[in-house]
PDB file of C-alpha atoms and ligand atoms in Angstrom:
ATOM      1  CA  UNK A   1     106.361-229.806 154.361  1.00 68.00           C
ATOM      2  CA  UNK A   2     105.355-232.419 156.844  1.00 91.00           C
ATOM      3  CA  UNK A   3     107.318-235.016 158.754  1.00 98.00           C
ATOM      4  CA  UNK A   4     106.706-238.440 157.298  1.00 98.00           C
ATOM      5  CA  UNK A   5     107.381-241.549 159.402  1.00 99.00           C
ATOM      6  CA  UNK A   6     107.339-245.111 158.098  1.00 99.00           C
ATOM      7  CA  UNK A   7     107.719-247.914 160.622  1.00 99.00           C
ATOM      8  CA  UNK A   8     108.719-251.435 159.637  1.00 99.00           C
ATOM      9  CA  UNK A   9     107.745-253.810 162.421  1.00 98.00           C
ATOM     10  CA  UNK A  10     106.369-257.245 163.217  1.00 98.00           C
ATOM     11  CA  UNK A  11     103.702-255.529 165.343  1.00 98.00           C
ATOM     12  CA  UNK A  12     102.143-252.712 163.281  1.00 98.00           C
ATOM     13  CA  UNK A  13      99.094-252.761 165.584  1.00 98.00           C
ATOM     14  CA  UNK A  14     101.233-251.157 168.285  1.00 98.00           C
ATOM     15  CA  UNK A  15     101.091-247.912 166.245  1.00 98.00           C
ATOM     16  CA  UNK A  16     100.165-245.139 166.661  1.00 98.00           C
ATOM     17  CA  UNK A  17      99.555-246.319 170.242  1.00 98.00           C
ATOM     18  CA  UNK A  18     100.530-243.540 172.643  1.00 98.00           C
ATOM     19  CA  UNK A  19     101.536-241.348 169.684  1.00 98.00           C
ATOM     20  CA  UNK A  20      97.829-241.131 168.815  1.00 98.00           C
ATOM     21  CA  UNK A  21      97.104-239.174 172.017  1.00 98.00           C
ATOM     22  CA  UNK A  22      97.932-235.755 173.437  1.00 97.00           C
ATOM     23  CA  UNK A  23     100.405-233.470 171.652  1.00 97.00           C
ATOM     24  CA  UNK A  24     101.598-235.982 169.027  1.00 98.00           C
ATOM     25  CA  UNK A  25      98.072-237.302 168.448  1.00 98.00           C
ATOM     26  CA  UNK A  26      96.656-233.821 167.858  1.00 98.00           C
ATOM     27  CA  UNK A  27      99.504-233.063 165.467  1.00 98.00           C
ATOM     28  CA  UNK A  28      98.892-236.373 163.668  1.00 98.00           C
ATOM     29  CA  UNK A  29      95.197-235.540 163.278  1.00 98.00           C
ATOM     30  CA  UNK A  30      96.089-232.085 161.961  1.00 98.00           C
ATOM     31  CA  UNK A  31      98.479-233.561 159.376  1.00 97.00           C
ATOM     32  CA  UNK A  32     101.589-231.933 160.827  1.00 98.00           C
ATOM     33  CA  UNK A  33     103.157-235.371 160.564  1.00 98.00           C
ATOM     34  CA  UNK A  34     102.136-238.721 159.123  1.00 98.00           C
ATOM     35  CA  UNK A  35     102.689-242.264 160.277  1.00 98.00           C
ATOM     36  CA  UNK A  36     102.589-245.512 158.311  1.00 98.00           C
ATOM     37  CA  UNK A  37     103.282-248.819 160.073  1.00 99.00           C
ATOM     38  CA  UNK A  38     104.020-251.788 157.804  1.00 99.00           C
ATOM     39  CA  UNK A  39     104.302-255.433 158.744  1.00 98.00           C
ATOM     40  CA  UNK A  40     107.666-257.034 157.948  1.00 98.00           C
ATOM     41  CA  UNK A  41     105.815-260.356 157.973  1.00 98.00           C
ATOM     42  CA  UNK A  42     104.014-259.380 154.741  1.00 98.00           C
ATOM     43  CA  UNK A  43     107.360-260.219 153.144  1.00 98.00           C
ATOM     44  CA  UNK A  44     107.906-263.421 155.132  1.00 98.00           C
ATOM     45  CA  UNK A  45     108.673-266.703 153.413  1.00 98.00           C
ATOM     46  CA  UNK A  46     106.355-269.612 152.692  1.00 98.00           C
ATOM     47  CA  UNK A  47     103.000-270.541 154.050  1.00 98.00           C
ATOM     48  CA  UNK A  48     103.939-269.422 157.551  1.00 98.00           C
ATOM     49  CA  UNK A  49     105.381-266.098 156.402  1.00 98.00           C
ATOM     50  CA  UNK A  50     108.594-266.899 158.229  1.00 98.00           C
ATOM     51  CA  UNK A  51     110.738-263.876 159.049  1.00 98.00           C
ATOM     52  CA  UNK A  52     113.491-265.309 161.243  1.00 98.00           C
ATOM     53  CA  UNK A  53     115.928-268.177 161.535  1.00 98.00           C
ATOM     54  CA  UNK A  54     118.525-269.556 163.940  1.00 98.00           C
ATOM     55  CA  UNK A  55     121.800-267.643 164.354  1.00 98.00           C
ATOM     56  CA  UNK A  56     124.717-268.763 162.202  1.00 98.00           C
ATOM     57  CA  UNK A  57     127.402-270.046 164.551  1.00 98.00           C
ATOM     58  CA  UNK A  58     124.831-271.197 167.102  1.00 98.00           C
ATOM     59  CA  UNK A  59     123.570-269.575 170.276  1.00 97.00           C
ATOM     60  CA  UNK A  60     120.179-268.670 171.659  1.00 97.00           C
ATOM     61  CA  UNK A  61     117.288-266.910 170.001  1.00 97.00           C
ATOM     62  CA  UNK A  62     116.376-266.102 166.443  1.00 98.00           C
ATOM     63  CA  UNK A  63     117.599-263.540 163.933  1.00 98.00           C
ATOM     64  CA  UNK A  64     115.459-261.592 161.435  1.00 98.00           C
ATOM     65  CA  UNK A  65     116.465-262.676 157.923  1.00 98.00           C
ATOM     66  CA  UNK A  66     118.224-260.155 155.701  1.00 98.00           C
ATOM     67  CA  UNK A  67     116.257-261.092 152.573  1.00 98.00           C
ATOM     68  CA  UNK A  68     112.902-260.684 154.326  1.00 98.00           C
ATOM     69  CA  UNK A  69     113.768-257.343 155.920  1.00 98.00           C
ATOM     70  CA  UNK A  70     115.307-256.044 152.673  1.00 98.00           C
ATOM     71  CA  UNK A  71     112.112-256.975 150.799  1.00 98.00           C
ATOM     72  CA  UNK A  72     110.069-255.063 153.396  1.00 98.00           C
ATOM     73  CA  UNK A  73     112.333-252.022 153.060  1.00 98.00           C
ATOM     74  CA  UNK A  74     112.341-252.130 149.254  1.00 98.00           C
ATOM     75  CA  UNK A  75     108.566-252.450 149.061  1.00 98.00           C
ATOM     76  CA  UNK A  76     108.012-249.408 151.274  1.00 98.00           C
ATOM     77  CA  UNK A  77     110.919-247.077 150.585  1.00 98.00           C
ATOM     78  CA  UNK A  78     111.871-245.948 147.086  1.00 98.00           C
ATOM     79  CA  UNK A  79     115.530-245.535 146.185  1.00 96.00           C
ATOM     80  CA  UNK A  80     115.289-241.756 146.001  1.00 97.00           C
ATOM     81  CA  UNK A  81     113.494-241.477 149.355  1.00 98.00           C
ATOM     82  CA  UNK A  82     115.361-238.668 151.141  1.00 98.00           C
ATOM     83  CA  UNK A  83     114.532-239.899 154.633  1.00 98.00           C
ATOM     84  CA  UNK A  84     117.186-241.442 156.873  1.00 98.00           C
ATOM     85  CA  UNK A  85     116.658-245.158 157.527  1.00 98.00           C
ATOM     86  CA  UNK A  86     117.082-245.953 161.206  1.00 99.00           C
ATOM     87  CA  UNK A  87     117.354-249.313 162.896  1.00 99.00           C
ATOM     88  CA  UNK A  88     116.502-249.280 166.580  1.00 99.00           C
ATOM     89  CA  UNK A  89     119.344-251.123 168.296  1.00 98.00           C
ATOM     90  CA  UNK A  90     121.099-251.144 171.677  1.00 98.00           C
ATOM     91  CA  UNK A  91     124.376-251.035 169.722  1.00 98.00           C
ATOM     92  CA  UNK A  92     123.379-247.804 167.988  1.00 98.00           C
ATOM     93  CA  UNK A  93     124.462-244.242 168.378  1.00 98.00           C
ATOM     94  CA  UNK A  94     122.836-242.860 171.530  1.00 98.00           C
ATOM     95  CA  UNK A  95     119.777-240.718 170.878  1.00 98.00           C
ATOM     96  CA  UNK A  96     120.455-237.114 171.924  1.00 97.00           C
ATOM     97  CA  UNK A  97     118.435-233.921 171.737  1.00 97.00           C
ATOM     98  CA  UNK A  98     120.867-232.686 169.069  1.00 96.00           C
ATOM     99  CA  UNK A  99     120.136-235.718 166.909  1.00 98.00           C
ATOM    100  CA  UNK A 100     116.393-235.345 167.561  1.00 98.00           C
ATOM    101  CA  UNK A 101     116.577-231.737 166.331  1.00 98.00           C
ATOM    102  CA  UNK A 102     118.399-232.848 163.188  1.00 98.00           C
ATOM    103  CA  UNK A 103     115.776-235.484 162.464  1.00 98.00           C
ATOM    104  CA  UNK A 104     112.881-233.127 163.175  1.00 98.00           C
ATOM    105  CA  UNK A 105     114.318-230.582 160.731  1.00 98.00           C
ATOM    106  CA  UNK A 106     114.336-233.188 157.950  1.00 98.00           C
ATOM    107  CA  UNK A 107     111.650-234.915 155.850  1.00 98.00           C
ATOM    108  CA  UNK A 108     110.955-237.684 158.373  1.00 98.00           C
ATOM    109  CA  UNK A 109     112.362-241.145 158.998  1.00 99.00           C
ATOM    110  CA  UNK A 110     112.019-244.774 158.089  1.00 99.00           C
ATOM    111  CA  UNK A 111     112.368-246.747 161.315  1.00 99.00           C
ATOM    112  CA  UNK A 112     113.053-250.472 161.426  1.00 99.00           C
ATOM    113  CA  UNK A 113     112.107-252.195 164.677  1.00 98.00           C
ATOM    114  CA  UNK A 114     114.084-255.298 165.588  1.00 98.00           C
ATOM    115  CA  UNK A 115     112.770-258.256 167.585  1.00 97.00           C
ATOM    116  CA  UNK A 116     114.310-261.489 168.922  1.00 97.00           C
ATOM    117  CA  UNK A 117     118.146-261.314 168.872  1.00 97.00           C
ATOM    118  CA  UNK A 118     118.145-258.620 166.217  1.00 96.00           C
ATOM    119  CA  UNK A 119     118.623-258.533 162.451  1.00 98.00           C
ATOM    120  CA  UNK A 120     121.133-260.127 160.059  1.00 98.00           C
ATOM    121  CA  UNK A 121     124.118-257.759 159.810  1.00 98.00           C
ATOM    122  CA  UNK A 122     124.161-257.824 156.003  1.00 98.00           C
ATOM    123  CA  UNK A 123     120.886-255.932 155.606  1.00 98.00           C
ATOM    124  CA  UNK A 124     122.182-253.162 157.873  1.00 98.00           C
ATOM    125  CA  UNK A 125     125.118-252.677 155.508  1.00 98.00           C
ATOM    126  CA  UNK A 126     123.289-253.249 152.240  1.00 98.00           C
ATOM    127  CA  UNK A 127     120.432-250.835 152.970  1.00 98.00           C
ATOM    128  CA  UNK A 128     122.531-248.290 154.870  1.00 98.00           C
ATOM    129  CA  UNK A 129     120.587-248.552 158.131  1.00 98.00           C
ATOM    130  CA  UNK A 130     121.692-246.124 160.829  1.00 98.00           C
ATOM    131  CA  UNK A 131     121.606-247.847 164.212  1.00 98.00           C
ATOM    132  CA  UNK A 132     120.122-245.722 166.997  1.00 99.00           C
ATOM    133  CA  UNK A 133     119.887-246.619 170.699  1.00 98.00           C
ATOM    134  CA  UNK A 134     117.590-245.002 173.237  1.00 98.00           C
ATOM    135  CA  UNK A 135     119.806-245.996 176.170  1.00 98.00           C
ATOM    136  CA  UNK A 136     122.007-248.601 177.790  1.00 98.00           C
ATOM    137  CA  UNK A 137     119.401-251.254 178.508  1.00 98.00           C
ATOM    138  CA  UNK A 138     117.800-253.965 176.400  1.00 98.00           C
ATOM    139  CA  UNK A 139     114.166-253.893 175.316  1.00 98.00           C
ATOM    140  CA  UNK A 140     112.333-256.844 173.809  1.00 98.00           C
ATOM    141  CA  UNK A 141     111.656-254.967 170.591  1.00 98.00           C
ATOM    142  CA  UNK A 142     112.327-251.720 168.762  1.00 98.00           C
ATOM    143  CA  UNK A 143     108.722-250.491 168.711  1.00 98.00           C
ATOM    144  CA  UNK A 144     108.729-248.538 171.947  1.00 98.00           C
ATOM    145  CA  UNK A 145     112.167-247.168 171.085  1.00 98.00           C
ATOM    146  CA  UNK A 146     110.791-245.956 167.735  1.00 99.00           C
ATOM    147  CA  UNK A 147     107.892-244.293 169.558  1.00 99.00           C
ATOM    148  CA  UNK A 148     110.364-242.467 171.761  1.00 98.00           C
ATOM    149  CA  UNK A 149     112.305-241.197 168.747  1.00 98.00           C
ATOM    150  CA  UNK A 150     109.083-240.015 167.095  1.00 98.00           C
ATOM    151  CA  UNK A 151     107.645-238.445 170.244  1.00 98.00           C
ATOM    152  CA  UNK A 152     110.840-236.451 170.725  1.00 98.00           C
ATOM    153  CA  UNK A 153     110.823-235.308 167.074  1.00 98.00           C
ATOM    154  CA  UNK A 154     107.145-234.485 166.718  1.00 98.00           C
ATOM    155  CA  UNK A 155     107.002-232.080 169.660  1.00 98.00           C
ATOM    156  CA  UNK A 156     109.658-229.984 167.910  1.00 97.00           C
ATOM    157  CA  UNK A 157     107.751-229.645 164.630  1.00 98.00           C
ATOM    158  CA  UNK A 158     106.494-226.122 163.924  1.00 96.00           C
ATOM    159  CA  UNK A 159     103.089-225.476 165.458  1.00 93.00           C
ATOM    160  CA  UNK A 160     103.060-228.544 167.731  1.00 95.00           C
ATOM    161  CA  UNK A 161     104.067-227.025 171.032  1.00 91.00           C
ATOM    162  CA  UNK A 162     101.907-224.197 172.350  1.00 77.00           C
ATOM    163  CA  UNK A 163     104.769-221.765 172.588  1.00 68.00           C
ATOM    164  CA  UNK A 164     107.586-221.962 170.065  1.00 58.00           C
ATOM    165  CA  UNK A 165     109.960-220.862 172.800  1.00 51.00           C
ATOM    166  CA  UNK A 166     109.187-223.747 175.115  1.00 58.00           C
ATOM    167  CA  UNK A 167     111.581-225.993 173.216  1.00 63.00           C
ATOM    168  CA  UNK A 168     114.561-223.732 173.610  1.00 69.00           C
ATOM    169  CA  UNK A 169     115.237-223.538 177.339  1.00 74.00           C
ATOM    170  CA  UNK A 170     114.683-227.191 178.051  1.00 84.00           C
ATOM    171  CA  UNK A 171     116.917-229.871 179.484  1.00 86.00           C
ATOM    172  CA  UNK A 172     119.821-230.832 177.213  1.00 88.00           C
ATOM    173  CA  UNK A 173     119.599-227.701 175.139  1.00 80.00           C
ATOM    174  CA  UNK A 174     123.007-226.068 175.713  1.00 85.00           C
ATOM    175  CA  UNK A 175     124.072-229.099 177.764  1.00 92.00           C
ATOM    176  CA  UNK A 176     122.177-228.120 180.888  1.00 95.00           C
ATOM    177  CA  UNK A 177     119.329-229.720 182.799  1.00 97.00           C
ATOM    178  CA  UNK A 178     116.339-227.507 183.377  1.00 97.00           C
ATOM    179  CA  UNK A 179     115.765-225.320 186.441  1.00 98.00           C
ATOM    180  CA  UNK A 180     112.880-226.188 188.836  1.00 98.00           C
ATOM    181  CA  UNK A 181     109.322-225.152 188.037  1.00 98.00           C
ATOM    182  CA  UNK A 182     106.612-223.921 190.415  1.00 98.00           C
ATOM    183  CA  UNK A 183     102.986-222.899 190.081  1.00 98.00           C
ATOM    184  CA  UNK A 184     100.099-222.041 192.387  1.00 98.00           C
ATOM    185  CA  UNK A 185      99.447-222.344 195.296  1.00 98.00           C
ATOM    186  CA  UNK A 186     101.994-219.871 196.579  1.00 98.00           C
ATOM    187  CA  UNK A 187     102.573-221.982 199.671  1.00 98.00           C
ATOM    188  CA  UNK A 188     101.930-225.725 199.943  1.00 98.00           C
ATOM    189  CA  UNK A 189     102.558-227.977 202.973  1.00 98.00           C
ATOM    190  CA  UNK A 190     104.759-225.255 204.427  1.00 98.00           C
ATOM    191  CA  UNK A 191     106.814-224.952 201.227  1.00 98.00           C
ATOM    192  CA  UNK A 192     106.786-221.522 199.601  1.00 98.00           C
ATOM    193  CA  UNK A 193     107.612-220.706 196.001  1.00 98.00           C
ATOM    194  CA  UNK A 194     111.123-219.115 196.004  1.00 98.00           C
ATOM    195  CA  UNK A 195     110.705-215.351 196.529  1.00 98.00           C
ATOM    196  CA  UNK A 196     112.733-214.399 193.490  1.00 98.00           C
ATOM    197  CA  UNK A 197     110.172-215.997 191.170  1.00 98.00           C
ATOM    198  CA  UNK A 198     107.457-213.736 192.594  1.00 98.00           C
ATOM    199  CA  UNK A 199     109.648-210.606 192.524  1.00 98.00           C
ATOM    200  CA  UNK A 200     108.734-209.559 189.002  1.00 98.00           C
ATOM    201  CA  UNK A 201     112.429-208.786 188.402  1.00 98.00           C
ATOM    202  CA  UNK A 202     113.152-210.602 185.162  1.00 98.00           C
ATOM    203  CA  UNK A 203     116.912-210.171 185.239  1.00 98.00           C
ATOM    204  CA  UNK A 204     117.055-211.683 188.724  1.00 98.00           C
ATOM    205  CA  UNK A 205     114.716-214.490 187.735  1.00 98.00           C
ATOM    206  CA  UNK A 206     116.828-215.313 184.736  1.00 98.00           C
ATOM    207  CA  UNK A 207     119.999-215.369 186.825  1.00 98.00           C
ATOM    208  CA  UNK A 208     118.376-217.607 189.456  1.00 98.00           C
ATOM    209  CA  UNK A 209     117.216-220.027 186.794  1.00 98.00           C
ATOM    210  CA  UNK A 210     120.647-220.160 185.168  1.00 97.00           C
ATOM    211  CA  UNK A 211     122.308-220.815 188.528  1.00 98.00           C
ATOM    212  CA  UNK A 212     119.794-223.510 189.488  1.00 98.00           C
ATOM    213  CA  UNK A 213     120.221-225.089 186.110  1.00 97.00           C
ATOM    214  CA  UNK A 214     123.977-225.241 186.591  1.00 97.00           C
ATOM    215  CA  UNK A 215     123.707-226.518 190.160  1.00 98.00           C
ATOM    216  CA  UNK A 216     121.357-229.327 189.176  1.00 98.00           C
ATOM    217  CA  UNK A 217     123.500-230.289 186.207  1.00 98.00           C
ATOM    218  CA  UNK A 218     126.648-230.340 188.369  1.00 98.00           C
ATOM    219  CA  UNK A 219     124.916-232.509 190.979  1.00 98.00           C
ATOM    220  CA  UNK A 220     123.125-234.950 188.692  1.00 98.00           C
ATOM    221  CA  UNK A 221     124.885-235.013 185.344  1.00 98.00           C
ATOM    222  CA  UNK A 222     128.397-233.556 185.599  1.00 97.00           C
ATOM    223  CA  UNK A 223     129.192-235.436 182.377  1.00 96.00           C
ATOM    224  CA  UNK A 224     127.005-232.969 180.443  1.00 95.00           C
ATOM    225  CA  UNK A 225     129.189-230.014 181.455  1.00 94.00           C
ATOM    226  CA  UNK A 226     132.254-231.507 179.791  1.00 89.00           C
ATOM    227  CA  UNK A 227     130.394-233.387 177.077  1.00 76.00           C
ATOM    228  CA  UNK A 228     131.131-232.762 173.433  1.00 62.00           C
ATOM    229  CA  UNK A 229     128.313-234.916 172.198  1.00 54.00           C
ATOM    230  CA  UNK A 230     125.904-232.006 171.781  1.00 51.00           C
TER     231      UNK A 230
HETATM  232  N1  SAH B   1     120.626-259.228 171.074  1.00 67.68           N
HETATM  233  C1  SAH B   1     120.566-257.815 170.946  1.00 67.68           C
HETATM  234  C2  SAH B   1     119.307-257.248 171.632  1.00 67.68           C
HETATM  235  C3  SAH B   1     118.039-257.572 170.911  1.00 67.68           C
HETATM  236  S1  SAH B   1     116.669-256.819 171.676  1.00 67.68           S
HETATM  237  C4  SAH B   1     121.803-257.188 171.554  1.00 67.68           C
HETATM  238  O1  SAH B   1     122.328-257.741 172.519  1.00 67.68           O
HETATM  239  O2  SAH B   1     122.239-256.129 171.094  1.00 67.68           O
HETATM  240  C5  SAH B   1     115.470-256.855 170.371  1.00 67.68           C
HETATM  241  C6  SAH B   1     115.265-255.569 169.611  1.00 67.68           C
HETATM  242  O3  SAH B   1     114.827-254.564 170.512  1.00 67.68           O
HETATM  243  C7  SAH B   1     116.499-255.003 168.941  1.00 67.68           C
HETATM  244  O4  SAH B   1     116.716-255.567 167.676  1.00 67.68           O
HETATM  245  C8  SAH B   1     116.159-253.514 168.845  1.00 67.68           C
HETATM  246  O5  SAH B   1     115.383-253.236 167.694  1.00 67.68           O
HETATM  247  C9  SAH B   1     115.290-253.291 170.078  1.00 67.68           C
HETATM  248  N2  SAH B   1     116.016-252.665 171.179  1.00 67.68           N
HETATM  249  C10 SAH B   1     116.380-253.261 172.340  1.00 67.68           C
HETATM  250  N3  SAH B   1     117.024-252.414 173.158  1.00 67.68           N
HETATM  251  C11 SAH B   1     117.074-251.231 172.513  1.00 67.68           C
HETATM  252  C12 SAH B   1     117.645-249.958 172.838  1.00 67.68           C
HETATM  253  N4  SAH B   1     118.271-249.726 173.988  1.00 67.68           N
HETATM  254  N5  SAH B   1     117.514-248.959 171.927  1.00 67.68           N
HETATM  255  C13 SAH B   1     116.887-249.166 170.744  1.00 67.68           C
HETATM  256  N6  SAH B   1     116.346-250.360 170.390  1.00 67.68           N
HETATM  257  C14 SAH B   1     116.436-251.377 171.253  1.00 67.68           C
END
């Protein structure tokens, strides 16, 4: 079973973009996951393939029309498609590692990328789009947000990361940020690698890492320690 991603966007040429390189690119080439980017404008209206219009009630910017976006969804996603349909949106549920794991364990995702002021509310309801945010800031479009969702999912797919275990101890798993890493040289600009890491005592190393992990989380993200979101 592979992870199947369909992107609906006004800029399909942005894909695969960075997802075509490195870990995700290798996995794409090996068929561990697949990516299809479709242009919403193919379903635009009239000679100019219009996709947007002015907001009802007035105000700045343009809104993607519900009929156009629904036509794009319907042309690319069958009714019995088991994949969740996401809409990238700053109003959405915040993307977390827990949600990424859920997505990565499933059949893939259909991801709608907004532009301009966003999309007509009615298509969100009518097509059951799940709004997902990558953070509390506003981007100019959903494409890079979609890439972030996919990058986070793809690295968790079986056989993508070198070592299966390397996904387990990472930041946000068990609500902790990761401990510090070191590698050669043993001393650099007067800074040694902490002795315990060179001791060969695995119990001690594990304890040091757990304590560092807790210290860093307490200092930088105390909210994670009390968080129920994961
Ligand atoms: N007027 C909207 C912002 C539109 S930004 C508002 O205030 O909520 C244009 C598009 O960029 C959005 O439709 C969405 O698809 C994408 N986008 C912007 N910020 C995002 C974020 N933090 N997470 C996910 N998608 C985002």
